Amino acid sequence: YDPVVVGLSNGALILYEDNRTGRYRIYARSNSAVGPTFGGEVALNGADPTAPDAVNVAALRNGTDVFAVWETSTEIYFQRRFAGTWQAPRLAYRNTLGLSMERHPTIARRGDTVFVVFEEIENDVKNLYFIRGFQNGETWDSARKLTESTGTPEDARFVNAKNTLHAVFSDSRT
């Protein structure tokens, strides 16, 4: 479901979610030459059958690196593909209260800093949050709320304009 295609210098990488085991997992497949043949699957969030469902992957490429983020019900995970090899996934954000859902992460990068915006739904109220990962996602700072909305902020995306990174989104405020 919901494939994301990332162009590589020598082909493409496809990331997607699948629930063939009864649990949603994020998978990646790449090809090393332009054409229809892709290599084997890599399960980014592992094969643990008790792990939470993972959905809504987003990705970007910078040089030979690929950065991916996805959600579980209360967490945002980050994973980097460096020199053709996926590093271990890192927890970028966890809602410690467990009272809300994290949804639809989007990702951007500037220098060695990774930026993620995501929706959080708590008590049927949706807000957008922002987190930063330093040293290419090795460490993450605390989440910052971007909206205090009576509406429904959603569909966040990053726009880079004149060396300034902007988070843009739709909102149905009343």
CSV table of C-alpha atoms in Angstrom, one decimal:
chain,number,residue,atom,x,y,z
A,1,TYR,CA,0.0,0.0,0.0
A,2,ASP,CA,0.9,3.7,-0.4
A,3,PRO,CA,4.2,3.3,-2.3
A,4,VAL,CA,6.9,6.0,-2.2
A,5,VAL,CA,9.5,6.1,-5.0
A,6,VAL,CA,12.9,7.6,-4.4
A,7,GLY,CA,15.2,8.1,-7.4
A,8,LEU,CA,18.7,6.9,-7.0
A,9,SER,CA,21.7,7.8,-9.2
A,10,ASN,CA,21.6,4.3,-10.6
A,11,GLY,CA,18.0,3.3,-10.4
A,12,ALA,CA,15.1,3.6,-7.9
A,13,LEU,CA,14.1,2.6,-4.4
A,14,ILE,CA,10.5,1.8,-3.6
A,15,LEU,CA,9.2,1.9,0.0
A,16,TYR,CA,5.7,0.6,0.8
A,17,GLU,CA,3.5,-0.9,3.6
A,18,ASP,CA,2.1,-4.4,3.5
A,19,ASN,CA,0.1,-6.5,5.9
A,20,ARG,CA,0.6,-10.0,4.4
A,21,THR,CA,1.6,-11.3,7.9
A,22,GLY,CA,-1.5,-9.8,9.5
A,23,ARG,CA,0.6,-6.8,10.8
A,24,TYR,CA,1.6,-3.8,8.8
A,25,ARG,CA,5.3,-3.5,8.0
A,26,ILE,CA,7.4,-1.1,5.9
A,27,TYR,CA,9.4,-2.7,3.1
A,28,ALA,CA,12.0,-1.4,0.7
A,29,ARG,CA,13.1,-2.8,-2.7
A,30,SER,CA,15.7,-1.2,-5.0
A,31,ASN,CA,17.1,-1.8,-8.5
A,32,SER,CA,20.7,-1.2,-9.4
A,33,ALA,CA,20.0,-0.4,-13.1
A,34,VAL,CA,17.2,1.4,-14.8
A,35,GLY,CA,14.6,-1.3,-15.6
A,36,PRO,CA,11.8,-3.4,-14.2
A,37,THR,CA,13.9,-5.8,-12.1
A,38,PHE,CA,14.1,-5.1,-8.4
A,39,GLY,CA,16.1,-6.8,-5.7
A,40,GLY,CA,14.8,-8.6,-2.6
A,41,GLU,CA,12.7,-6.9,0.1
A,42,VAL,CA,14.1,-5.4,3.2
A,43,ALA,CA,11.7,-5.1,6.2
A,44,LEU,CA,12.6,-1.7,7.6
A,45,ASN,CA,10.7,-2.2,10.9
A,46,GLY,CA,11.7,-5.9,11.3
A,47,ALA,CA,9.8,-9.1,11.2
A,48,ASP,CA,8.7,-9.2,14.9
A,49,PRO,CA,5.1,-10.4,14.7
A,50,THR,CA,4.3,-8.6,18.0
A,51,ALA,CA,5.6,-5.2,16.8
A,52,PRO,CA,3.0,-2.5,16.3
A,53,ASP,CA,1.6,-1.8,12.9
A,54,ALA,CA,3.7,0.6,10.8
A,55,VAL,CA,2.2,2.8,8.1
A,56,ASN,CA,2.5,6.0,6.2
A,57,VAL,CA,6.1,6.0,5.1
A,58,ALA,CA,7.7,9.1,3.8
A,59,ALA,CA,11.2,9.3,2.3
A,60,LEU,CA,13.8,11.6,0.6
A,61,ARG,CA,17.2,11.2,-1.0
A,62,ASN,CA,20.3,13.3,-0.5
A,63,GLY,CA,23.2,12.2,-2.6
A,64,THR,CA,23.5,8.5,-1.9
A,65,ASP,CA,21.7,8.6,1.4
A,66,VAL,CA,17.9,7.9,1.7
A,67,PHE,CA,16.0,8.9,4.8
A,68,ALA,CA,12.7,7.3,5.7
A,69,VAL,CA,10.1,8.0,8.5
A,70,TRP,CA,6.9,6.1,9.4
A,71,GLU,CA,4.4,5.9,12.1
A,72,THR,CA,3.0,3.4,14.6
A,73,SER,CA,0.0,4.4,16.7
A,74,THR,CA,2.1,6.3,19.3
A,75,GLU,CA,5.5,6.6,17.7
A,76,ILE,CA,7.5,8.1,14.8
A,77,TYR,CA,10.5,6.0,13.5
A,78,PHE,CA,13.4,7.1,11.4
A,79,GLN,CA,15.8,5.0,9.3
A,80,ARG,CA,18.7,6.0,7.1
A,81,ARG,CA,20.1,4.1,4.1
A,82,PHE,CA,23.8,4.9,3.9
A,83,ALA,CA,26.1,3.6,1.2
A,84,GLY,CA,23.4,1.2,0.1
A,85,THR,CA,22.8,-0.4,3.5
A,86,TRP,CA,19.9,0.4,5.8
A,87,GLN,CA,20.9,1.3,9.4
A,88,ALA,CA,18.9,0.2,12.4
A,89,PRO,CA,15.6,2.1,12.8
A,90,ARG,CA,15.6,4.9,15.5
A,91,LEU,CA,12.8,6.0,17.6
A,92,ALA,CA,12.4,9.7,16.7
A,93,TYR,CA,9.3,10.4,18.9
A,94,ARG,CA,7.1,8.6,21.4
A,95,ASN,CA,3.9,9.8,23.0
A,96,THR,CA,4.6,8.6,26.5
A,97,LEU,CA,1.0,9.1,27.6
A,98,GLY,CA,-0.3,6.8,25.0
A,99,LEU,CA,-3.5,8.8,24.7
A,100,SER,CA,-3.1,10.0,21.1
A,101,MET,CA,-2.2,8.8,17.6
A,102,GLU,CA,0.7,10.0,15.5
A,103,ARG,CA,-0.1,10.2,11.8
A,104,HIS,CA,1.3,11.1,8.4
A,105,PRO,CA,4.9,12.1,9.0
A,106,THR,CA,6.7,14.1,6.3
A,107,ILE,CA,10.5,14.6,6.1
A,108,ALA,CA,13.0,17.2,5.0
A,109,ARG,CA,16.8,17.6,5.5
A,110,ARG,CA,19.2,20.5,5.6
A,111,GLY,CA,22.9,19.8,6.2
A,112,ASP,CA,23.1,17.0,8.7
A,113,THR,CA,19.7,17.9,10.4
A,114,VAL,CA,16.6,16.0,9.6
A,115,PHE,CA,13.2,17.6,10.1
A,116,VAL,CA,9.8,15.8,10.6
A,117,VAL,CA,6.3,17.2,10.8
A,118,PHE,CA,3.5,14.9,11.9
A,119,GLU,CA,-0.2,15.0,12.9
A,120,GLU,CA,-1.2,14.1,16.5
A,121,ILE,CA,-4.8,13.3,17.3
A,122,GLU,CA,-5.7,13.5,21.0
A,123,ASN,CA,-9.3,13.4,22.2
A,124,ASP,CA,-10.5,13.9,18.5
A,125,VAL,CA,-8.4,17.1,18.2
A,126,LYS,CA,-5.7,17.2,15.6
A,127,ASN,CA,-2.5,19.3,15.9
A,128,LEU,CA,0.8,19.4,14.0
A,129,TYR,CA,4.1,18.7,15.7
A,130,PHE,CA,7.7,19.2,14.6
A,131,ILE,CA,10.9,17.3,15.6
A,132,ARG,CA,14.5,17.6,14.5
A,133,GLY,CA,17.1,14.9,14.2
A,134,PHE,CA,20.8,15.9,14.5
A,135,GLN,CA,23.8,14.2,13.0
A,136,ASN,CA,21.6,12.7,10.3
A,137,GLY,CA,19.0,11.4,12.7
A,138,GLU,CA,21.4,10.0,15.4
A,139,THR,CA,19.7,12.1,18.2
A,140,TRP,CA,16.3,13.8,18.3
A,141,ASP,CA,15.1,16.8,20.2
A,142,SER,CA,11.7,17.1,21.9
A,143,ALA,CA,8.5,17.6,19.8
A,144,ARG,CA,7.2,21.1,19.4
A,145,LYS,CA,3.6,21.8,18.8
A,146,LEU,CA,3.1,23.9,15.6
A,147,THR,CA,-0.6,24.4,15.8
A,148,GLU,CA,-3.3,25.1,18.5
A,149,SER,CA,-6.2,24.4,16.3
A,150,THR,CA,-10.0,24.2,16.7
A,151,GLY,CA,-10.0,22.9,13.1
A,152,THR,CA,-8.2,20.0,11.4
A,153,PRO,CA,-4.6,20.8,10.4
A,154,GLU,CA,-3.4,18.0,8.1
A,155,ASP,CA,-1.5,17.1,4.9
A,156,ALA,CA,1.7,18.9,6.1
A,157,ARG,CA,4.6,19.2,3.6
A,158,PHE,CA,7.9,21.0,3.6
A,159,VAL,CA,8.7,23.7,1.2
A,160,ASN,CA,12.2,25.1,0.8
A,161,ALA,CA,12.1,28.7,-0.3
A,162,LYS,CA,15.3,30.9,-0.4
A,163,ASN,CA,17.1,28.7,2.1
A,164,THR,CA,14.2,28.8,4.5
A,165,LEU,CA,12.3,25.6,5.4
A,166,HIS,CA,8.6,26.1,5.7
A,167,ALA,CA,6.0,23.6,6.9
A,168,VAL,CA,2.8,24.1,5.0
A,169,PHE,CA,-0.6,22.4,5.7
A,170,SER,CA,-4.3,22.6,5.2
A,171,ASP,CA,-6.6,23.5,8.0
A,172,SER,CA,-10.3,23.7,8.4
A,173,ARG,CA,-10.4,26.2,11.3
A,174,THR,CA,-13.8,27.6,12.4
